Coordinates of C-alpha atoms in Angstrom, one line a residue:
X5 CA 0.0 0.0 0.0
X6 CA 1.2 3.5 -0.7
X7 CA 3.7 2.3 -3.3
X8 CA 5.3 4.8 -5.6
X9 CA 7.3 4.3 -8.8
X10 CA 9.6 7.2 -9.1
X11 CA 11.0 7.8 -12.6
X12 CA 14.6 8.7 -12.7
X13 CA 15.8 9.8 -16.1
X14 CA 19.5 10.0 -16.7
X15 CA 20.5 11.6 -20.0
X16 CA 23.9 10.1 -19.9
X17 CA 22.6 6.5 -20.0
X18 CA 21.4 4.8 -23.1
X19 CA 18.1 3.7 -21.6
X20 CA 15.4 6.3 -21.3
X21 CA 14.5 5.9 -17.7
X22 CA 15.2 4.1 -14.4
X23 CA 12.5 3.5 -11.8
X24 CA 12.8 3.5 -8.1
X25 CA 10.2 1.5 -6.2
X26 CA 9.3 2.6 -2.7
X27 CA 6.5 2.5 -0.1
X28 CA 5.6 6.1 0.7
X29 CA 4.8 4.9 4.2
X30 CA 8.5 4.5 4.8
X31 CA 10.3 7.8 5.2
X32 CA 13.7 6.2 4.7
X33 CA 12.7 4.7 1.4
X34 CA 11.3 8.1 0.3
X35 CA 14.6 9.8 1.2
X36 CA 16.6 7.2 -0.7
X37 CA 14.5 7.5 -3.8
X38 CA 14.8 11.3 -3.7
X39 CA 18.5 11.1 -3.3
X40 CA 18.7 8.7 -6.3
X41 CA 16.7 11.2 -8.4
X42 CA 18.8 14.1 -7.3
X43 CA 22.0 12.2 -8.2
X44 CA 20.6 11.7 -11.7
X45 CA 18.9 15.0 -12.3
X46 CA 21.0 17.2 -9.9
X47 CA 17.7 18.8 -8.8
X48 CA 14.0 18.0 -8.5
X49 CA 11.7 20.1 -10.8
X50 CA 8.3 18.5 -10.1
X51 CA 7.1 16.2 -7.4
X52 CA 3.8 14.5 -8.3
X53 CA 2.0 12.9 -5.3
X54 CA -0.7 10.6 -6.5
X55 CA -0.7 7.5 -4.3
X56 CA -4.2 6.8 -2.9
X57 CA -6.7 4.2 -1.8
X58 CA -10.3 4.4 -0.9
X59 CA -12.0 2.8 2.2
X60 CA -15.7 2.5 1.6
X61 CA -18.1 2.4 4.6
X62 CA -20.1 4.7 6.8
X63 CA -18.4 6.3 9.9
X64 CA -20.3 3.9 12.1
X65 CA -19.4 0.8 10.0
X66 CA -15.7 1.7 10.2
X67 CA -15.9 1.9 14.0
X68 CA -17.8 -1.4 14.5
X69 CA -14.7 -3.6 15.2
X70 CA -10.9 -3.4 15.8
X71 CA -10.4 -4.7 12.2
X72 CA -12.5 -1.9 10.6
X73 CA -10.9 0.7 12.9
X74 CA -7.6 -0.5 11.5
X75 CA -8.8 0.4 8.0
X76 CA -9.0 4.0 9.1
X77 CA -5.4 4.0 10.1
X78 CA -4.4 2.4 6.8
X79 CA -6.4 5.1 5.0
X80 CA -4.4 7.9 6.6
X81 CA -1.1 6.1 6.3
X82 CA -1.5 6.0 2.5
X83 CA -3.5 9.1 1.7
X84 CA -2.0 11.5 4.3
X85 CA 1.3 10.3 5.9
X86 CA 2.6 8.8 2.7
X87 CA 2.4 12.1 0.9
X88 CA 3.8 13.9 3.9
X89 CA 6.8 11.5 3.9
X90 CA 7.7 12.0 0.2
X91 CA 7.2 15.8 0.4
X92 CA 9.4 16.0 3.5
X93 CA 12.1 14.0 1.7
X94 CA 11.9 16.3 -1.4
X95 CA 11.8 19.7 0.3
X96 CA 15.4 20.1 1.3
X97 CA 16.6 19.7 -2.3
X98 CA 13.9 22.0 -3.7
X99 CA 14.6 24.6 -1.0
X100 CA 18.4 24.6 -1.6
X101 CA 17.9 24.9 -5.4
X102 CA 15.3 27.7 -4.9
X103 CA 12.9 26.0 -7.3
X104 CA 10.4 23.2 -7.5
X105 CA 6.8 22.4 -7.9
X106 CA 4.8 20.0 -5.7
X107 CA 1.6 18.7 -7.3
X108 CA -0.9 16.8 -5.1
X109 CA -3.6 14.7 -6.8
X110 CA -6.7 14.6 -4.6
X111 CA -10.2 15.1 -5.9
X112 CA -13.3 17.1 -5.4
X113 CA -13.8 15.0 -2.2
X114 CA -11.4 17.7 -0.8
X115 CA -14.3 20.2 -1.2
X116 CA -17.4 18.2 -0.1
X117 CA -18.2 15.1 2.0
X118 CA -19.6 12.0 0.4
X119 CA -21.9 9.6 2.4
X120 CA -20.3 6.3 2.9
X121 CA -16.8 7.7 2.0
X122 CA -16.3 9.8 5.2
X123 CA -12.8 8.5 6.1
X124 CA -11.5 8.9 2.5
X125 CA -12.8 12.5 2.4
X126 CA -11.3 13.1 5.8
X127 CA -7.9 12.0 4.6
X128 CA -8.2 14.3 1.5
X129 CA -9.2 17.3 3.6
X130 CA -6.2 16.6 5.9
X131 CA -3.6 16.5 3.2
X132 CA -5.1 19.5 1.5
X133 CA -4.9 21.5 4.8
X134 CA -1.3 20.4 5.1
X135 CA -0.5 21.6 1.6
X136 CA -2.3 24.9 2.0
X137 CA -0.1 25.6 5.0
X138 CA 3.0 24.3 3.3
X139 CA 2.5 26.6 0.3
X140 CA 2.9 29.7 2.5
X141 CA 6.0 28.2 4.2
X142 CA 7.9 27.4 1.1
X143 CA 6.9 30.4 -1.1
X144 CA 10.0 32.4 -0.1
X145 CA 12.1 29.5 -1.5
X146 CA 10.3 29.8 -4.9
X147 CA 8.7 26.3 -4.3
X148 CA 5.2 26.1 -5.7
X149 CA 2.4 23.9 -4.4
X150 CA -0.7 22.9 -6.5
X151 CA -3.7 20.7 -5.5
X152 CA -5.2 19.0 -8.5
X153 CA -8.8 18.0 -8.0
X154 CA -10.3 15.7 -10.7
X155 CA -13.7 14.1 -10.3
X156 CA -13.9 11.5 -7.5
X157 CA -13.9 8.5 -9.9
X158 CA -10.4 9.3 -11.1
X159 CA -8.6 8.6 -7.8
X160 CA -11.0 5.8 -6.6
X161 CA -11.2 3.7 -9.8
X162 CA -7.4 3.8 -10.5
X163 CA -6.4 2.6 -7.0
X164 CA -7.3 -0.1 -4.4
X165 CA -10.9 0.0 -3.1
X166 CA -11.6 -1.6 0.3
X167 CA -15.1 -2.0 1.7
X168 CA -16.1 -2.6 5.3
X169 CA -18.9 -4.9 6.4
X170 CA -22.3 -3.3 6.0
X171 CA -24.5 -2.7 9.1
X172 CA -28.2 -3.5 8.6
X173 CA -29.2 0.1 9.4
X174 CA -27.3 1.4 6.4
X175 CA -28.7 -1.0 3.8
X176 CA -30.7 0.7 0.9
X177 CA -34.0 -0.6 2.2
X178 CA -33.4 1.0 5.6
X179 CA -31.4 4.2 4.7
X180 CA -32.3 6.5 1.8
X181 CA -29.0 8.3 1.8
X182 CA -27.1 7.9 -1.5
X183 CA -24.2 5.8 0.1
X184 CA -21.0 5.5 -2.0
X185 CA -21.1 1.7 -1.6
X186 CA -24.1 1.5 -4.0
X187 CA -22.7 4.2 -6.3
X188 CA -19.3 2.4 -6.7
X189 CA -21.1 -0.9 -7.2
X190 CA -23.1 0.5 -10.1
X191 CA -19.9 2.0 -11.6
X192 CA -18.2 -1.4 -11.4
X193 CA -21.1 -3.1 -13.0
X194 CA -21.0 -0.7 -15.9
X195 CA -17.2 -1.1 -16.2
X196 CA -17.6 -4.9 -16.2
X197 CA -20.1 -4.6 -19.0
X198 CA -17.7 -2.4 -21.0
X199 CA -14.9 -4.9 -20.6
X200 CA -17.1 -7.8 -21.6
X201 CA -18.0 -5.9 -24.8
X202 CA -14.2 -5.6 -25.4
X203 CA -13.9 -9.4 -25.2
X204 CA -12.0 -9.6 -21.9
X205 CA -11.8 -12.7 -19.8
X206 CA -14.9 -12.8 -17.6
X207 CA -13.0 -14.4 -14.8
X208 CA -11.1 -11.1 -14.4
X209 CA -14.1 -9.0 -13.9
X210 CA -14.7 -7.4 -10.5
X211 CA -18.4 -6.4 -10.2
X212 CA -20.8 -5.4 -7.5
X213 CA -21.2 -9.0 -6.3
X214 CA -17.5 -8.8 -5.3
X215 CA -18.3 -6.1 -2.8
X216 CA -19.7 -8.5 -0.2
X217 CA -21.7 -6.7 2.5
X218 CA -20.7 -9.1 5.2
X219 CA -16.9 -8.9 5.1
X220 CA -13.9 -6.7 4.4
X221 CA -13.1 -6.9 0.7
X222 CA -10.2 -5.2 -1.3
X223 CA -10.2 -5.0 -5.1
X224 CA -8.5 -3.2 -7.9
X225 CA -11.1 -2.2 -10.6
X226 CA -10.4 -3.9 -13.9
X227 CA -10.3 -1.1 -16.5
X228 CA -10.1 -1.6 -20.3
X229 CA -7.4 0.3 -22.1
X230 CA -10.0 2.5 -23.7
X231 CA -11.5 3.3 -20.3
X232 CA -8.1 4.2 -18.8
X233 CA -7.5 6.7 -21.6
X234 CA -10.9 8.3 -21.2
X235 CA -10.7 8.4 -17.4
X236 CA -7.2 9.9 -17.3
X237 CA -7.2 12.2 -20.4
X238 CA -8.4 15.4 -18.7
X239 CA -6.1 14.9 -15.7
X240 CA -3.1 14.2 -17.8
X241 CA -3.9 17.3 -19.9
X242 CA -4.1 19.4 -16.7
X243 CA -0.8 18.0 -15.4
X244 CA 1.1 18.8 -18.6
X245 CA -0.4 22.3 -18.7
X246 CA 0.3 23.2 -15.0
X247 CA 3.4 21.2 -14.1
X248 CA 6.4 23.5 -13.8
X249 CA 4.4 26.6 -14.7
X250 CA 5.9 29.9 -13.5
X251 CA 2.7 30.9 -11.7
X252 CA 0.6 27.7 -11.2
X253 CA -2.8 27.8 -9.4
X254 CA -3.0 26.8 -5.8
X255 CA -6.0 24.6 -6.7
X256 CA -7.1 23.3 -10.1
X257 CA -10.5 21.6 -10.7
X258 CA -10.4 19.1 -13.6
X259 CA -13.4 18.5 -15.8
X260 CA -16.9 20.1 -16.4
X261 CA -18.6 17.8 -13.9
X262 CA -16.1 18.5 -11.1
X263 CA -16.3 22.2 -11.8
X264 CA -20.1 22.1 -11.6
X265 CA -20.1 20.2 -8.3
X266 CA -17.6 22.5 -6.7
X267 CA -19.5 25.6 -7.8
X268 CA -22.7 24.3 -6.3
X269 CA -20.8 23.6 -3.0
X270 CA -19.3 27.1 -2.9
X271 CA -22.7 28.6 -3.7
X272 CA -24.3 26.6 -0.7
X273 CA -21.5 27.8 1.6
X274 CA -22.0 31.4 0.5
X275 CA -25.8 31.3 0.9
X276 CA -25.5 29.8 4.4
X277 CA -22.9 32.4 5.3
X278 CA -25.3 35.2 4.2
X279 CA -28.2 33.7 6.0
X280 CA -26.4 33.6 9.4
X281 CA -24.1 36.6 8.9
X282 CA -25.8 38.6 11.6
X283 CA -25.3 35.8 14.1
X284 CA -21.6 35.5 13.0
X285 CA -20.9 39.2 13.4
X286 CA -22.8 39.5 16.7
X287 CA -19.9 37.8 18.5
X288 CA -17.2 40.3 17.3
X289 CA -14.6 41.0 20.0
X290 CA -14.8 44.4 21.6
X291 CA -12.4 46.9 19.9
X292 CA -10.6 47.6 23.3
X293 CA -9.8 43.9 23.7
X294 CA -6.8 42.3 21.9
X295 CA -7.8 40.4 18.8
X296 CA -6.3 36.9 18.7
X297 CA -6.8 36.8 14.9
X298 CA -4.9 40.0 14.2
X299 CA -2.3 39.4 11.5
X300 CA -4.0 36.3 10.1
X301 CA -6.4 38.1 7.7
X302 CA -3.9 37.9 4.9
X303 CA -4.0 34.1 4.9
X304 CA -7.8 33.7 5.3

């Protein structure tokens, strides 16, 4: 889990690229891989953090037993601490060379919660908060930070998916909430149908029936080559356009659907803010009292 394949191109060798395999959960392996890259490149221009996995289950389901609680730790080890490790390993080189661009691939789940995907969303919000703070800290060293947010299917369908046992109270007949378990099951069914149409071996297909409601199950979605191209095209285009840019955005939303969802979320936040603005302003601190937030307005 949390594995990364770091391409290390050396122009003085006949082969086009070397690859360094590591677990991003291991800081020592991250440091070794970065050192190998610096030896070949002499510096790091772009660091792309895209390791991810999705734990599917409601908050209550993931706290139902020690085994499901362990899934939460696994989620954060990969989606949060893994990224922190590789960024920590790369920062000294970028800082010393006074250049570098860190790109973090998350998703629109960093903007809004998804029922049945709470811990995945929590890990995305955590690493985005980390990167927002990091961007201010490393800006004086000319190191840029960009959070790239494609639609949720991109990160989920291209990595491992693990489902927790379902509690009766959260089954569709008892709970009308649009839980992600049912959504991902439907997507996997459609993918299976697509692969079957392409003539793939039916034994390789991972469909909704694989996501058993009574036990922990981990799968890697089987994607046809055509589906991989369609799924990743917009994200790859964004990466090539933004990577190494002199003035990259702090956040970049990928795709029309993702843009629409984020706009709707921001509209809701704005409307709620206006509805309760008098209540918010009613608690302003007296002018004669020291303001604990003074000096922070430039960052908020």
